[in-house]
PDB file of N, CA and C in Angstrom:
ATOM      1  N   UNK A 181     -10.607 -10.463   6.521  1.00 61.00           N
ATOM      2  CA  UNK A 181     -11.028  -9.082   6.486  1.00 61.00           C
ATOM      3  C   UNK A 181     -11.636  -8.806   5.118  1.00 61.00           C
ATOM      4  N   UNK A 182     -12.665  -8.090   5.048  1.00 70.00           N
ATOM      5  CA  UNK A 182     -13.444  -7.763   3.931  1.00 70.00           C
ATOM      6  C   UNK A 182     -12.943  -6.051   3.492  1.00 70.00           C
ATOM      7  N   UNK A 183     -13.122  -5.940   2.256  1.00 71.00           N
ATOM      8  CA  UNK A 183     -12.635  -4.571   1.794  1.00 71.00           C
ATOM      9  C   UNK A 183     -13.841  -3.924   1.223  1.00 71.00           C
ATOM     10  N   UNK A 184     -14.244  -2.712   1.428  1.00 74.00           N
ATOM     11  CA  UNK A 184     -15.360  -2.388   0.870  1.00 74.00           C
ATOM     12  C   UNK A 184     -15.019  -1.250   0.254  1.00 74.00           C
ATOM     13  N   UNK A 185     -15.011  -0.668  -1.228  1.00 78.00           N
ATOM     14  CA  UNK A 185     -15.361   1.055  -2.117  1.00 78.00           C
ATOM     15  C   UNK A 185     -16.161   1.495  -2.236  1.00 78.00           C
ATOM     16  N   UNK A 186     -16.307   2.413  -1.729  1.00 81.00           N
ATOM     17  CA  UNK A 186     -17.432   3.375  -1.485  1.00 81.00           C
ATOM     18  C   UNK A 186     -17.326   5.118  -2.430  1.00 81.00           C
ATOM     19  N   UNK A 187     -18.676   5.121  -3.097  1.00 85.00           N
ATOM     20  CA  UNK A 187     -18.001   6.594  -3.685  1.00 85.00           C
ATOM     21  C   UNK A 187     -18.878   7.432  -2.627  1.00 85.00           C
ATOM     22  N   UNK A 188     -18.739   8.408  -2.027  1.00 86.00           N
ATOM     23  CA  UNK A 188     -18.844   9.460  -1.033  1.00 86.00           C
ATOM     24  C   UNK A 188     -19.330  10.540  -2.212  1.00 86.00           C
ATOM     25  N   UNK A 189     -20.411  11.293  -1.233  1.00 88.00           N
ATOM     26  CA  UNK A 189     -20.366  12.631  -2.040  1.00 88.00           C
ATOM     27  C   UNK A 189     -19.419  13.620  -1.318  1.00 88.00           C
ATOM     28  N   UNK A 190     -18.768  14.534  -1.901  1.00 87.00           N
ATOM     29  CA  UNK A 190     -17.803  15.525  -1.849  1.00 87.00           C
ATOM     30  C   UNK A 190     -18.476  15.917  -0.315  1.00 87.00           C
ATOM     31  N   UNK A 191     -19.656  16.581  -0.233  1.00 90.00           N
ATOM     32  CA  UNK A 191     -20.224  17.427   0.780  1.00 90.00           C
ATOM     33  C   UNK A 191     -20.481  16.708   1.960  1.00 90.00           C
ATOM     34  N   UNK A 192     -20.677  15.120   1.771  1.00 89.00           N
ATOM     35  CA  UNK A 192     -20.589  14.069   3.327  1.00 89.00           C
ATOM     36  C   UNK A 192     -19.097  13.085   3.599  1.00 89.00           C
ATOM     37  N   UNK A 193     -18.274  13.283   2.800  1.00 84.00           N
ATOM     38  CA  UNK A 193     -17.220  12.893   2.939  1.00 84.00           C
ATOM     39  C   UNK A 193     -16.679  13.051   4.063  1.00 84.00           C
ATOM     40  N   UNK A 194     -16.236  13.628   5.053  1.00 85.00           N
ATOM     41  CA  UNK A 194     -15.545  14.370   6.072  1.00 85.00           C
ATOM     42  C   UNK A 194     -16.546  14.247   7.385  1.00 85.00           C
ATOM     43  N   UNK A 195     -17.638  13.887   7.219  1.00 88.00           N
ATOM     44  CA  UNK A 195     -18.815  13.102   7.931  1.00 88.00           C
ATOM     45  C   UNK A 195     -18.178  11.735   7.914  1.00 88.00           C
ATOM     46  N   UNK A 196     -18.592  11.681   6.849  1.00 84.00           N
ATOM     47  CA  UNK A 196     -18.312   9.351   6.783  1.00 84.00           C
ATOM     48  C   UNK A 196     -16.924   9.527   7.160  1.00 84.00           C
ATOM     49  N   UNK A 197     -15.862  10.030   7.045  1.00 81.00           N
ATOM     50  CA  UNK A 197     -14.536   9.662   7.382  1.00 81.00           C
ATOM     51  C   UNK A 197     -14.298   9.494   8.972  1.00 81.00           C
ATOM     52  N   UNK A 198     -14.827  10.947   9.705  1.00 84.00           N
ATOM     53  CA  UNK A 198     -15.040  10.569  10.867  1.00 84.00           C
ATOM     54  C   UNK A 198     -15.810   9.987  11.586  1.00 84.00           C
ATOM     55  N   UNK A 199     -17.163   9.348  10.794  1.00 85.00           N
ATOM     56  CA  UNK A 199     -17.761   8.014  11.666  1.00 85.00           C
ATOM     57  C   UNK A 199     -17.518   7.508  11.540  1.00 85.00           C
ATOM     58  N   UNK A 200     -16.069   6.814  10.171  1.00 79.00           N
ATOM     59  CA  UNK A 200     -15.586   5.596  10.069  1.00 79.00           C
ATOM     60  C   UNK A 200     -14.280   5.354  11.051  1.00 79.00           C
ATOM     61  N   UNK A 201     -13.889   6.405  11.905  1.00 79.00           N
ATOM     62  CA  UNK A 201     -12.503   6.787  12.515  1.00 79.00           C
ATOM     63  C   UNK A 201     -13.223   6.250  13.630  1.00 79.00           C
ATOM     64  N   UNK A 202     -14.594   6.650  14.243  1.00 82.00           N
ATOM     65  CA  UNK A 202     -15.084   6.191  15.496  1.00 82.00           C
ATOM     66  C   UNK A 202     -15.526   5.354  15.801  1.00 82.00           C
ATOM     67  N   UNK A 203     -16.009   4.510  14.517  1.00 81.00           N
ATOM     68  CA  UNK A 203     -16.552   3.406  14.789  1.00 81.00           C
ATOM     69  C   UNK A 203     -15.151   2.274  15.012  1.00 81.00           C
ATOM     70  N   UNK A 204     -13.699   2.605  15.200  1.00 75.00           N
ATOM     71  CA  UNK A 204     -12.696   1.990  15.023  1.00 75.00           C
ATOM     72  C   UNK A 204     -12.471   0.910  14.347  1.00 75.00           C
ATOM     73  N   UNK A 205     -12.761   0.946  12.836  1.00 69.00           N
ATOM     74  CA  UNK A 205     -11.917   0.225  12.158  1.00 69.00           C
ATOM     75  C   UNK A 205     -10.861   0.178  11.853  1.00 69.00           C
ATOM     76  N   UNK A 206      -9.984  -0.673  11.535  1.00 55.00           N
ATOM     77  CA  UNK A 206      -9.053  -0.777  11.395  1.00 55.00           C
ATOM     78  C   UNK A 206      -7.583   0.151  10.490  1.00 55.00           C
ATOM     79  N   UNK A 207      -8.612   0.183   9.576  1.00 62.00           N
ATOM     80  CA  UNK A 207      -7.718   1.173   8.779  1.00 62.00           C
ATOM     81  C   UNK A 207      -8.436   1.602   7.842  1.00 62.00           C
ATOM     82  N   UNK A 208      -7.922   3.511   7.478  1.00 56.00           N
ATOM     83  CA  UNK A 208      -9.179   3.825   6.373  1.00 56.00           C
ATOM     84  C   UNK A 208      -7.910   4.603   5.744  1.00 56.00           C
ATOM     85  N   UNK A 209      -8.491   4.621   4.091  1.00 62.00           N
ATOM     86  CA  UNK A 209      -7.739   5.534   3.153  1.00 62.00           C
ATOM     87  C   UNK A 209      -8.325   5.547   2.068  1.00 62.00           C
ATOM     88  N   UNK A 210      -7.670   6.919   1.754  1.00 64.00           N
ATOM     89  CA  UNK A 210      -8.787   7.912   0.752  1.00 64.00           C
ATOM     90  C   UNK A 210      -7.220   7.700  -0.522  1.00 64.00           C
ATOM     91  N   UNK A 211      -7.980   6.718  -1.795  1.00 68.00           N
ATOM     92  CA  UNK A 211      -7.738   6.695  -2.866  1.00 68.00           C
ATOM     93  C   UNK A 211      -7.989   7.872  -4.150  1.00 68.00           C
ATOM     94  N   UNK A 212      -7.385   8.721  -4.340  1.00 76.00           N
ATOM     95  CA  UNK A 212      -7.427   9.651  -5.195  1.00 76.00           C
ATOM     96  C   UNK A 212      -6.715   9.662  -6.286  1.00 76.00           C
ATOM     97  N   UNK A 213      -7.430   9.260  -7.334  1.00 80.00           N
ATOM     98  CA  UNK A 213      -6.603   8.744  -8.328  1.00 80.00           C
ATOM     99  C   UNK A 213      -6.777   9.954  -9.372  1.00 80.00           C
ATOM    100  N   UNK A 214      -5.511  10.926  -9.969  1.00 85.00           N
ATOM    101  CA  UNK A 214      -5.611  11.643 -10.905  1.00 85.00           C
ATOM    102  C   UNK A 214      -6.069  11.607 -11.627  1.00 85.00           C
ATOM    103  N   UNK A 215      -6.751  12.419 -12.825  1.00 87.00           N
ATOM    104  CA  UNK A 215      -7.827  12.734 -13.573  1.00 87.00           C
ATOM    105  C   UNK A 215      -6.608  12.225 -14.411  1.00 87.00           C
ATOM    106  N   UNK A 216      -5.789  13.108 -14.941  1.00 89.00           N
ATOM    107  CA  UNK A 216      -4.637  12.801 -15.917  1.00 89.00           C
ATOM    108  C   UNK A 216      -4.365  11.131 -16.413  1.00 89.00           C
ATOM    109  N   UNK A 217      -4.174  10.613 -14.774  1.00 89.00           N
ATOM    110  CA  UNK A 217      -4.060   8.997 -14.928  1.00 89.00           C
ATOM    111  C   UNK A 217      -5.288   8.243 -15.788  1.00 89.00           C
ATOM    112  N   UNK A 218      -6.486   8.574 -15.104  1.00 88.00           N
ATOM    113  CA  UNK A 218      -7.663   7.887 -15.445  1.00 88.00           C
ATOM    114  C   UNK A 218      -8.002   8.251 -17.081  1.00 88.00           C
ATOM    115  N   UNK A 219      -7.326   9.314 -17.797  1.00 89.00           N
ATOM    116  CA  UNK A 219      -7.601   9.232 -19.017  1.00 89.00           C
ATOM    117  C   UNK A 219      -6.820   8.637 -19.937  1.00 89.00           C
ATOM    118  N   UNK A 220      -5.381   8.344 -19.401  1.00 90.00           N
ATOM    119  CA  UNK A 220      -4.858   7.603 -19.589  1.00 90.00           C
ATOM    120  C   UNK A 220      -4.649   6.110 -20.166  1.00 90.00           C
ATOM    121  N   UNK A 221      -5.641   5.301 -18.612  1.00 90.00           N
ATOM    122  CA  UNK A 221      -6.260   4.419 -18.789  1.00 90.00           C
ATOM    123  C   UNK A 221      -7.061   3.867 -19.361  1.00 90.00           C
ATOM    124  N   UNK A 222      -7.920   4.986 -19.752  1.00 90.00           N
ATOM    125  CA  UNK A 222      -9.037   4.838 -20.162  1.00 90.00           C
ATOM    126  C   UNK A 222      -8.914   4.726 -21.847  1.00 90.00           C
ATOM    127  N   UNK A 223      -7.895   5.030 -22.286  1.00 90.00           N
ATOM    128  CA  UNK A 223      -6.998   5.264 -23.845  1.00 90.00           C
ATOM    129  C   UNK A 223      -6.522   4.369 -24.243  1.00 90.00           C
ATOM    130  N   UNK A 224      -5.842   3.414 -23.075  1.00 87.00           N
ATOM    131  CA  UNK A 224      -5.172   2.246 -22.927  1.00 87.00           C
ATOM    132  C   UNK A 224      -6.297   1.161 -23.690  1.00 87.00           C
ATOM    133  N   UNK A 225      -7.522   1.250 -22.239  1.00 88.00           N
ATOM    134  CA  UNK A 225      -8.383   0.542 -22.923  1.00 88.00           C
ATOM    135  C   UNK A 225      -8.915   0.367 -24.235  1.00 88.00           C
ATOM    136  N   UNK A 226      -9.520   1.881 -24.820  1.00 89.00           N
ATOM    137  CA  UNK A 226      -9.972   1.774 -26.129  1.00 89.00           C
ATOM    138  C   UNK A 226      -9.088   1.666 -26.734  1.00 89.00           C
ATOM    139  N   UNK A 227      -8.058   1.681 -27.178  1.00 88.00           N
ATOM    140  CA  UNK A 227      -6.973   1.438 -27.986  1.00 88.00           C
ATOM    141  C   UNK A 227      -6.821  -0.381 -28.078  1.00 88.00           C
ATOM    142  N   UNK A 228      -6.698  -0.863 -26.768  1.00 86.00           N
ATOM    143  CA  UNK A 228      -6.857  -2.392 -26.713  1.00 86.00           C
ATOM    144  C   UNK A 228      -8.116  -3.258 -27.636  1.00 86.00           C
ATOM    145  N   UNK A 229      -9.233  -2.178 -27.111  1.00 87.00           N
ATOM    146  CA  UNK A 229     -10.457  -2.781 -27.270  1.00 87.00           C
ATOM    147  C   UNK A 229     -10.560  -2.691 -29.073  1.00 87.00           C
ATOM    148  N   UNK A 230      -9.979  -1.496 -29.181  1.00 89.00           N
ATOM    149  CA  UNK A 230     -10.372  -1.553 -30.912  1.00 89.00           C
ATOM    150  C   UNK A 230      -9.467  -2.161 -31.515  1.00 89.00           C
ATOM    151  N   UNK A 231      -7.993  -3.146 -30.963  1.00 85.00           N
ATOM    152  CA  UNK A 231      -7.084  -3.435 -31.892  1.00 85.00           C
ATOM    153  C   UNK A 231      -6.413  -4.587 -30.826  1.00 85.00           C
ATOM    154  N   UNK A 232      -7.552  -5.294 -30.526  1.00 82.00           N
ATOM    155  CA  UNK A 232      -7.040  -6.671 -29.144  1.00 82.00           C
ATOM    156  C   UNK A 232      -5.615  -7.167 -30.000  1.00 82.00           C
ATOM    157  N   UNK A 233      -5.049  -7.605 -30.885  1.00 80.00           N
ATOM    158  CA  UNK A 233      -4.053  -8.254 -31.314  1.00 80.00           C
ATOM    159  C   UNK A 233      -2.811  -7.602 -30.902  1.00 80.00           C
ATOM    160  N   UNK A 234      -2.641  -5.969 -30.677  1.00 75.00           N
ATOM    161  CA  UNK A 234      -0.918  -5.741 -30.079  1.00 75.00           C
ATOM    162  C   UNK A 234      -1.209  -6.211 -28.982  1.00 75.00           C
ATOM    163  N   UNK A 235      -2.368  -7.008 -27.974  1.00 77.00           N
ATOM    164  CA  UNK A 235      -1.507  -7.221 -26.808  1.00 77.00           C
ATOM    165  C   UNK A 235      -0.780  -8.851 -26.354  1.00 77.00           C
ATOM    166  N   UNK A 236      -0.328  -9.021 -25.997  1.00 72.00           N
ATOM    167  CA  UNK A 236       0.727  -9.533 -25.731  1.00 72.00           C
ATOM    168  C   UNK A 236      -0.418 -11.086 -24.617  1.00 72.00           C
ATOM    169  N   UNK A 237      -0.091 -12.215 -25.530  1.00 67.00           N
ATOM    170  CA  UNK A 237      -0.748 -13.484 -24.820  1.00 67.00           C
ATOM    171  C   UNK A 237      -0.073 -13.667 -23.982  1.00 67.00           C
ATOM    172  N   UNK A 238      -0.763 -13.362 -22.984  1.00 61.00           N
ATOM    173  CA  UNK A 238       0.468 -13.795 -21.064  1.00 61.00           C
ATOM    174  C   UNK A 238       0.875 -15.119 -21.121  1.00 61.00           C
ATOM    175  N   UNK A 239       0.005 -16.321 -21.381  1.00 63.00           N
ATOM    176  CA  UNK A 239       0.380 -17.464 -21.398  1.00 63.00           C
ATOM    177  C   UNK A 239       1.315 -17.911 -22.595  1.00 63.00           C
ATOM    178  N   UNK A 240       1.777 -16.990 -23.402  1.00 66.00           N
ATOM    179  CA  UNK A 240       2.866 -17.822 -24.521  1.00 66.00           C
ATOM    180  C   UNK A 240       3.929 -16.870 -24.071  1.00 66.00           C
ATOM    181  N   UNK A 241       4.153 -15.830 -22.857  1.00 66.00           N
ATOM    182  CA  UNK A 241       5.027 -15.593 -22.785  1.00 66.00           C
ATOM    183  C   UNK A 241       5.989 -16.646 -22.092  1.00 66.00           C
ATOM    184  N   UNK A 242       7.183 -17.000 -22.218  1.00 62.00           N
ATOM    185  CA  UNK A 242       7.845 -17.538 -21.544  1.00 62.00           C
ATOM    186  C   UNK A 242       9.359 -16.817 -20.900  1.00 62.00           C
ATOM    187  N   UNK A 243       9.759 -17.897 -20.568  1.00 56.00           N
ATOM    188  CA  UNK A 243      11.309 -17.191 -19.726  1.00 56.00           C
ATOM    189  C   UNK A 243      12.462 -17.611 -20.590  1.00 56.00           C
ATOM    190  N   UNK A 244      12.375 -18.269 -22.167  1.00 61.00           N
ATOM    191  CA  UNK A 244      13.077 -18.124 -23.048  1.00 61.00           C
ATOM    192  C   UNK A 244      13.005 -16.606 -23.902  1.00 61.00           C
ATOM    193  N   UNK A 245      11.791 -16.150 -23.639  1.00 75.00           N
ATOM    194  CA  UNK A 245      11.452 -15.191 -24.433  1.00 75.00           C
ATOM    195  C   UNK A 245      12.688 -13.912 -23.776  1.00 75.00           C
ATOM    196  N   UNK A 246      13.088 -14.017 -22.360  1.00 78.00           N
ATOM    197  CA  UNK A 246      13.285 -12.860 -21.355  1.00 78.00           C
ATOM    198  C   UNK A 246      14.829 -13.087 -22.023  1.00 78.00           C
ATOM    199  N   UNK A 247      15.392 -11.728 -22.194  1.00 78.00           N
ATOM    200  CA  UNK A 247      17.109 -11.808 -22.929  1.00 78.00           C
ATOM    201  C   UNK A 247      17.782 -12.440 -21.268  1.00 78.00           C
ATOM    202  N   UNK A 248      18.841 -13.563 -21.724  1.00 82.00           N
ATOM    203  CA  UNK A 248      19.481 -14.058 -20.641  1.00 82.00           C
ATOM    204  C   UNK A 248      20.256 -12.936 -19.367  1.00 82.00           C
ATOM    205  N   UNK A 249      20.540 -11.548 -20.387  1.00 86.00           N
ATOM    206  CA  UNK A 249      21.266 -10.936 -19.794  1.00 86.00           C
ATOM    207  C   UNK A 249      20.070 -10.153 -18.324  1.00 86.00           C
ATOM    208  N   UNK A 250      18.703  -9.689 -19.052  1.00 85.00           N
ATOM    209  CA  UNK A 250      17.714  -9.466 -18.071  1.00 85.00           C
ATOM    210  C   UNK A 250      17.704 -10.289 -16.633  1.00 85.00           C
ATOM    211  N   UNK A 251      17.755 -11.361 -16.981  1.00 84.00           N
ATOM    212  CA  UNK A 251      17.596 -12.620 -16.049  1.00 84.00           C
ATOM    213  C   UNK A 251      18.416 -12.154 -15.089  1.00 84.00           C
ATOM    214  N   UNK A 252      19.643 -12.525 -15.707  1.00 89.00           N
ATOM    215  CA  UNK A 252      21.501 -12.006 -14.795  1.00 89.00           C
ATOM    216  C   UNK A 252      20.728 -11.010 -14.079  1.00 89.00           C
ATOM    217  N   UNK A 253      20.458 -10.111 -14.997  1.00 92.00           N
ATOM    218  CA  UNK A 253      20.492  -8.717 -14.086  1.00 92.00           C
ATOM    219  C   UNK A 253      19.425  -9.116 -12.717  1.00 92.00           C
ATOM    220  N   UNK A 254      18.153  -9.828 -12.907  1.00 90.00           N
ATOM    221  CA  UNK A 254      17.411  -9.498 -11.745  1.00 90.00           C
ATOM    222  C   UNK A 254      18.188 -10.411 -10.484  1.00 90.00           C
ATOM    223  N   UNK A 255      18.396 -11.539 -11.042  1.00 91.00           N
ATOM    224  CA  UNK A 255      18.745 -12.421 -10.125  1.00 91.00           C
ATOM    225  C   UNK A 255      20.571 -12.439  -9.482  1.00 91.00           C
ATOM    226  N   UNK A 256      21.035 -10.950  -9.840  1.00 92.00           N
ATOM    227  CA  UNK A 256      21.975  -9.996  -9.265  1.00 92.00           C
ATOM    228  C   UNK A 256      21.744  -8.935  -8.241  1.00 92.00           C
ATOM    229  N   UNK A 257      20.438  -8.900  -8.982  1.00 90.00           N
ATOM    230  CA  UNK A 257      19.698  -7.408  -7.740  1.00 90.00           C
ATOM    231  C   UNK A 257      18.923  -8.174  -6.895  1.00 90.00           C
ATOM    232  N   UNK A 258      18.617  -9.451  -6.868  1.00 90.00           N
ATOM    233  CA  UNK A 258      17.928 -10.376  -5.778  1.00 90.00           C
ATOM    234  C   UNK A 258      18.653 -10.252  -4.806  1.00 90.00           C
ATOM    235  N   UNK A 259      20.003 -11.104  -4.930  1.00 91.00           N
ATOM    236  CA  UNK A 259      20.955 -11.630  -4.540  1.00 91.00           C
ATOM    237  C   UNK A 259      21.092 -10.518  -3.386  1.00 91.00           C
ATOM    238  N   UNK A 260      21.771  -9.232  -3.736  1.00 90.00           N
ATOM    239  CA  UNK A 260      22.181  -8.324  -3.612  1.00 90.00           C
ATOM    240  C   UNK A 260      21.006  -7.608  -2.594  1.00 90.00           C
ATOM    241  N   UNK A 261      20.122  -8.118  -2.199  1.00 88.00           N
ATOM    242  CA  UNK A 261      18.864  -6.856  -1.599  1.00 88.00           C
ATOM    243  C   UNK A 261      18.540  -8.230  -0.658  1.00 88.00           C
ATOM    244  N   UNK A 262      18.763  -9.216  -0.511  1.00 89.00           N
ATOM    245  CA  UNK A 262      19.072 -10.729   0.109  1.00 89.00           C
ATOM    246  C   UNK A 262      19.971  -9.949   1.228  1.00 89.00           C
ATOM    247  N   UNK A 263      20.890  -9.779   0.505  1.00 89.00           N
ATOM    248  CA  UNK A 263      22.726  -9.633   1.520  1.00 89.00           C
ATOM    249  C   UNK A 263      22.477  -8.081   2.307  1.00 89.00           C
ATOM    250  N   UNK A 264      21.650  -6.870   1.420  1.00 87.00           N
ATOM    251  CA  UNK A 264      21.447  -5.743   2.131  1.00 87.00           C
ATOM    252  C   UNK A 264      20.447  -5.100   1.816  1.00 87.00           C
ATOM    253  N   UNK A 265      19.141  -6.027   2.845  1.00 84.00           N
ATOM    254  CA  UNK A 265      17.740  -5.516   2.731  1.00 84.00           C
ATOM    255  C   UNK A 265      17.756  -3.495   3.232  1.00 84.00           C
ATOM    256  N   UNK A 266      18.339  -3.355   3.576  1.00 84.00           N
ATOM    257  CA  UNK A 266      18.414  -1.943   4.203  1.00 84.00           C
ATOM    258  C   UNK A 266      18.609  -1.062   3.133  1.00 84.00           C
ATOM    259  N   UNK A 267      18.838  -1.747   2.099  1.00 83.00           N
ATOM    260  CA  UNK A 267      19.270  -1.015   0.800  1.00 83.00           C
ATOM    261  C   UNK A 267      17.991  -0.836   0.555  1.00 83.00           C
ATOM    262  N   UNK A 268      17.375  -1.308   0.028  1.00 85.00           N
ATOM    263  CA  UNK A 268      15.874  -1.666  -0.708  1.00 85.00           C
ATOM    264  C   UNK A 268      15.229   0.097   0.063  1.00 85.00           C
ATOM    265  N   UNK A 269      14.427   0.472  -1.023  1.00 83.00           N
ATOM    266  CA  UNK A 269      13.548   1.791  -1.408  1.00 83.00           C
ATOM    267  C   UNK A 269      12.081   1.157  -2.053  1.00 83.00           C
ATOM    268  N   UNK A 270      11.179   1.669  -1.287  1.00 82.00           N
ATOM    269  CA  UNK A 270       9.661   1.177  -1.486  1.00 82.00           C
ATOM    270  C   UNK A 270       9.673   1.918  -2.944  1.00 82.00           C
ATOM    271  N   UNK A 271       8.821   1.345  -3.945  1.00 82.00           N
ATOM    272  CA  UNK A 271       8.336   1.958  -5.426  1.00 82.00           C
ATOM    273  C   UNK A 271       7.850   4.033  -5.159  1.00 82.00           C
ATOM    274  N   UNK A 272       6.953   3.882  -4.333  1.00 83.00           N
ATOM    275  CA  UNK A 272       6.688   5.384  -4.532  1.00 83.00           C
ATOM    276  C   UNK A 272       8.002   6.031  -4.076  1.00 83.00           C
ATOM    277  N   UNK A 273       8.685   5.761  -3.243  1.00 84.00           N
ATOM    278  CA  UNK A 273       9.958   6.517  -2.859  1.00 84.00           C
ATOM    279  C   UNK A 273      10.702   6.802  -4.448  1.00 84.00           C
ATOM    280  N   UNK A 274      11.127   5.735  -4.966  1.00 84.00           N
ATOM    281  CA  UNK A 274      12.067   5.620  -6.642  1.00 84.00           C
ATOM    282  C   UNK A 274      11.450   6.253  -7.891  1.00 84.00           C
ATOM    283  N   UNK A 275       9.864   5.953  -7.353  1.00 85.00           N
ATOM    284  CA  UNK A 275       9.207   7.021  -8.533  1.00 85.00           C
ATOM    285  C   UNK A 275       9.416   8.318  -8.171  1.00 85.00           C
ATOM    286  N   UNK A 276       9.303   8.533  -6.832  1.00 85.00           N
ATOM    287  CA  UNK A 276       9.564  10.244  -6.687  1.00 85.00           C
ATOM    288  C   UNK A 276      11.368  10.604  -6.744  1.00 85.00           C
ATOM    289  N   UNK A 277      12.068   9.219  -6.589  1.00 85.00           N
ATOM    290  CA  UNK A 277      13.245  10.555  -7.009  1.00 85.00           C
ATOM    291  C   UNK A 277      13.800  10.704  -8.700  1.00 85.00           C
ATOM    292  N   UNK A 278      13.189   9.603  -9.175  1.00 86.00           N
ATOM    293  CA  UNK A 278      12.896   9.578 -10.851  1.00 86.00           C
ATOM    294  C   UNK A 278      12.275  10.673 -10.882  1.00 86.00           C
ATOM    295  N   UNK A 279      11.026  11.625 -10.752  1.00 86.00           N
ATOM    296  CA  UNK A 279      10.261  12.425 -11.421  1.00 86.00           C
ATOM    297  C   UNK A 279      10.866  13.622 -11.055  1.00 86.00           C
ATOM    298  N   UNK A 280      11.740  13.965  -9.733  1.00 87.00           N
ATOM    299  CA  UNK A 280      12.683  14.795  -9.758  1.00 87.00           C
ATOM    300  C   UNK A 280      13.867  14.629 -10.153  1.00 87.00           C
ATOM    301  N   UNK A 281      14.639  13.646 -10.315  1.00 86.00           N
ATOM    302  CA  UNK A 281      16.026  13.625 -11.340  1.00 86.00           C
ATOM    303  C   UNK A 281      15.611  14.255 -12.561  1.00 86.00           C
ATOM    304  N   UNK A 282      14.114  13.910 -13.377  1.00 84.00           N
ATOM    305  CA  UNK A 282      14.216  13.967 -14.449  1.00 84.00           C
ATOM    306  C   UNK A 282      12.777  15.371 -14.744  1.00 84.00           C
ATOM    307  N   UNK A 283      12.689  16.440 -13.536  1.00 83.00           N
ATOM    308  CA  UNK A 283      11.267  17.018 -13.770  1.00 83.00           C
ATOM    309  C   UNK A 283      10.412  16.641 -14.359  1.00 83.00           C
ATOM    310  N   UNK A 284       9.632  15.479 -13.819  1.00 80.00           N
ATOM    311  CA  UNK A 284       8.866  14.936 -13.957  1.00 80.00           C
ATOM    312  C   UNK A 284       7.497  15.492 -13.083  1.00 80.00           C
TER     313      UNK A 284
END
């Protein structure tokens, strides 16, 4: 299956959505990514770009580097979601009850 992004104008959007509904493909979804986020990102970047050395060489990280106790911990919560998959909560579910525990 091929994936295609498309930017839509605001005013034919709701056109293309429903000729893409009729022409029955498979599956369609509308990515809306916050303004807030994207400046974010975008901060991330120049900050990287003007000062490449804080980031972090993926390849010299290793699994000596990871504190032993981290380790324990994941390969406790493996174990554990192994024995009671029913437990397990998808990421957007845990982010949303994080951003309300904490009014977020």
């Amino acid at each position: 299956m091929k994936q295609v992004i498309l930017n839509i104008p605001e005013s034919k959007f709701q056109f293309f959505m429903e000729l893409v509904k009729n022409l029955g493909f498979v599956k369609t979804s509308v990515l809306d990514i916050p303004e807030e986020h994207k400046r974010i990102v975008r901060k991330r970047i120049a900050d990287s770009t003007k000062n490449p050395e804080r980031l972090l060489d993926y390849v010299s990280i290793t699994e000596n580097e990871i504190p032993q106790w981290q380790i324990n911990e994941v390969e406790t919560r493996l174990i554990d979601l192994e024995k009671h998959p029913e437990k397990a909560i998808d990421f957007d579910h845990a982010i949303g009850r994080i951003e309300k525990k904490y009014g977020l």
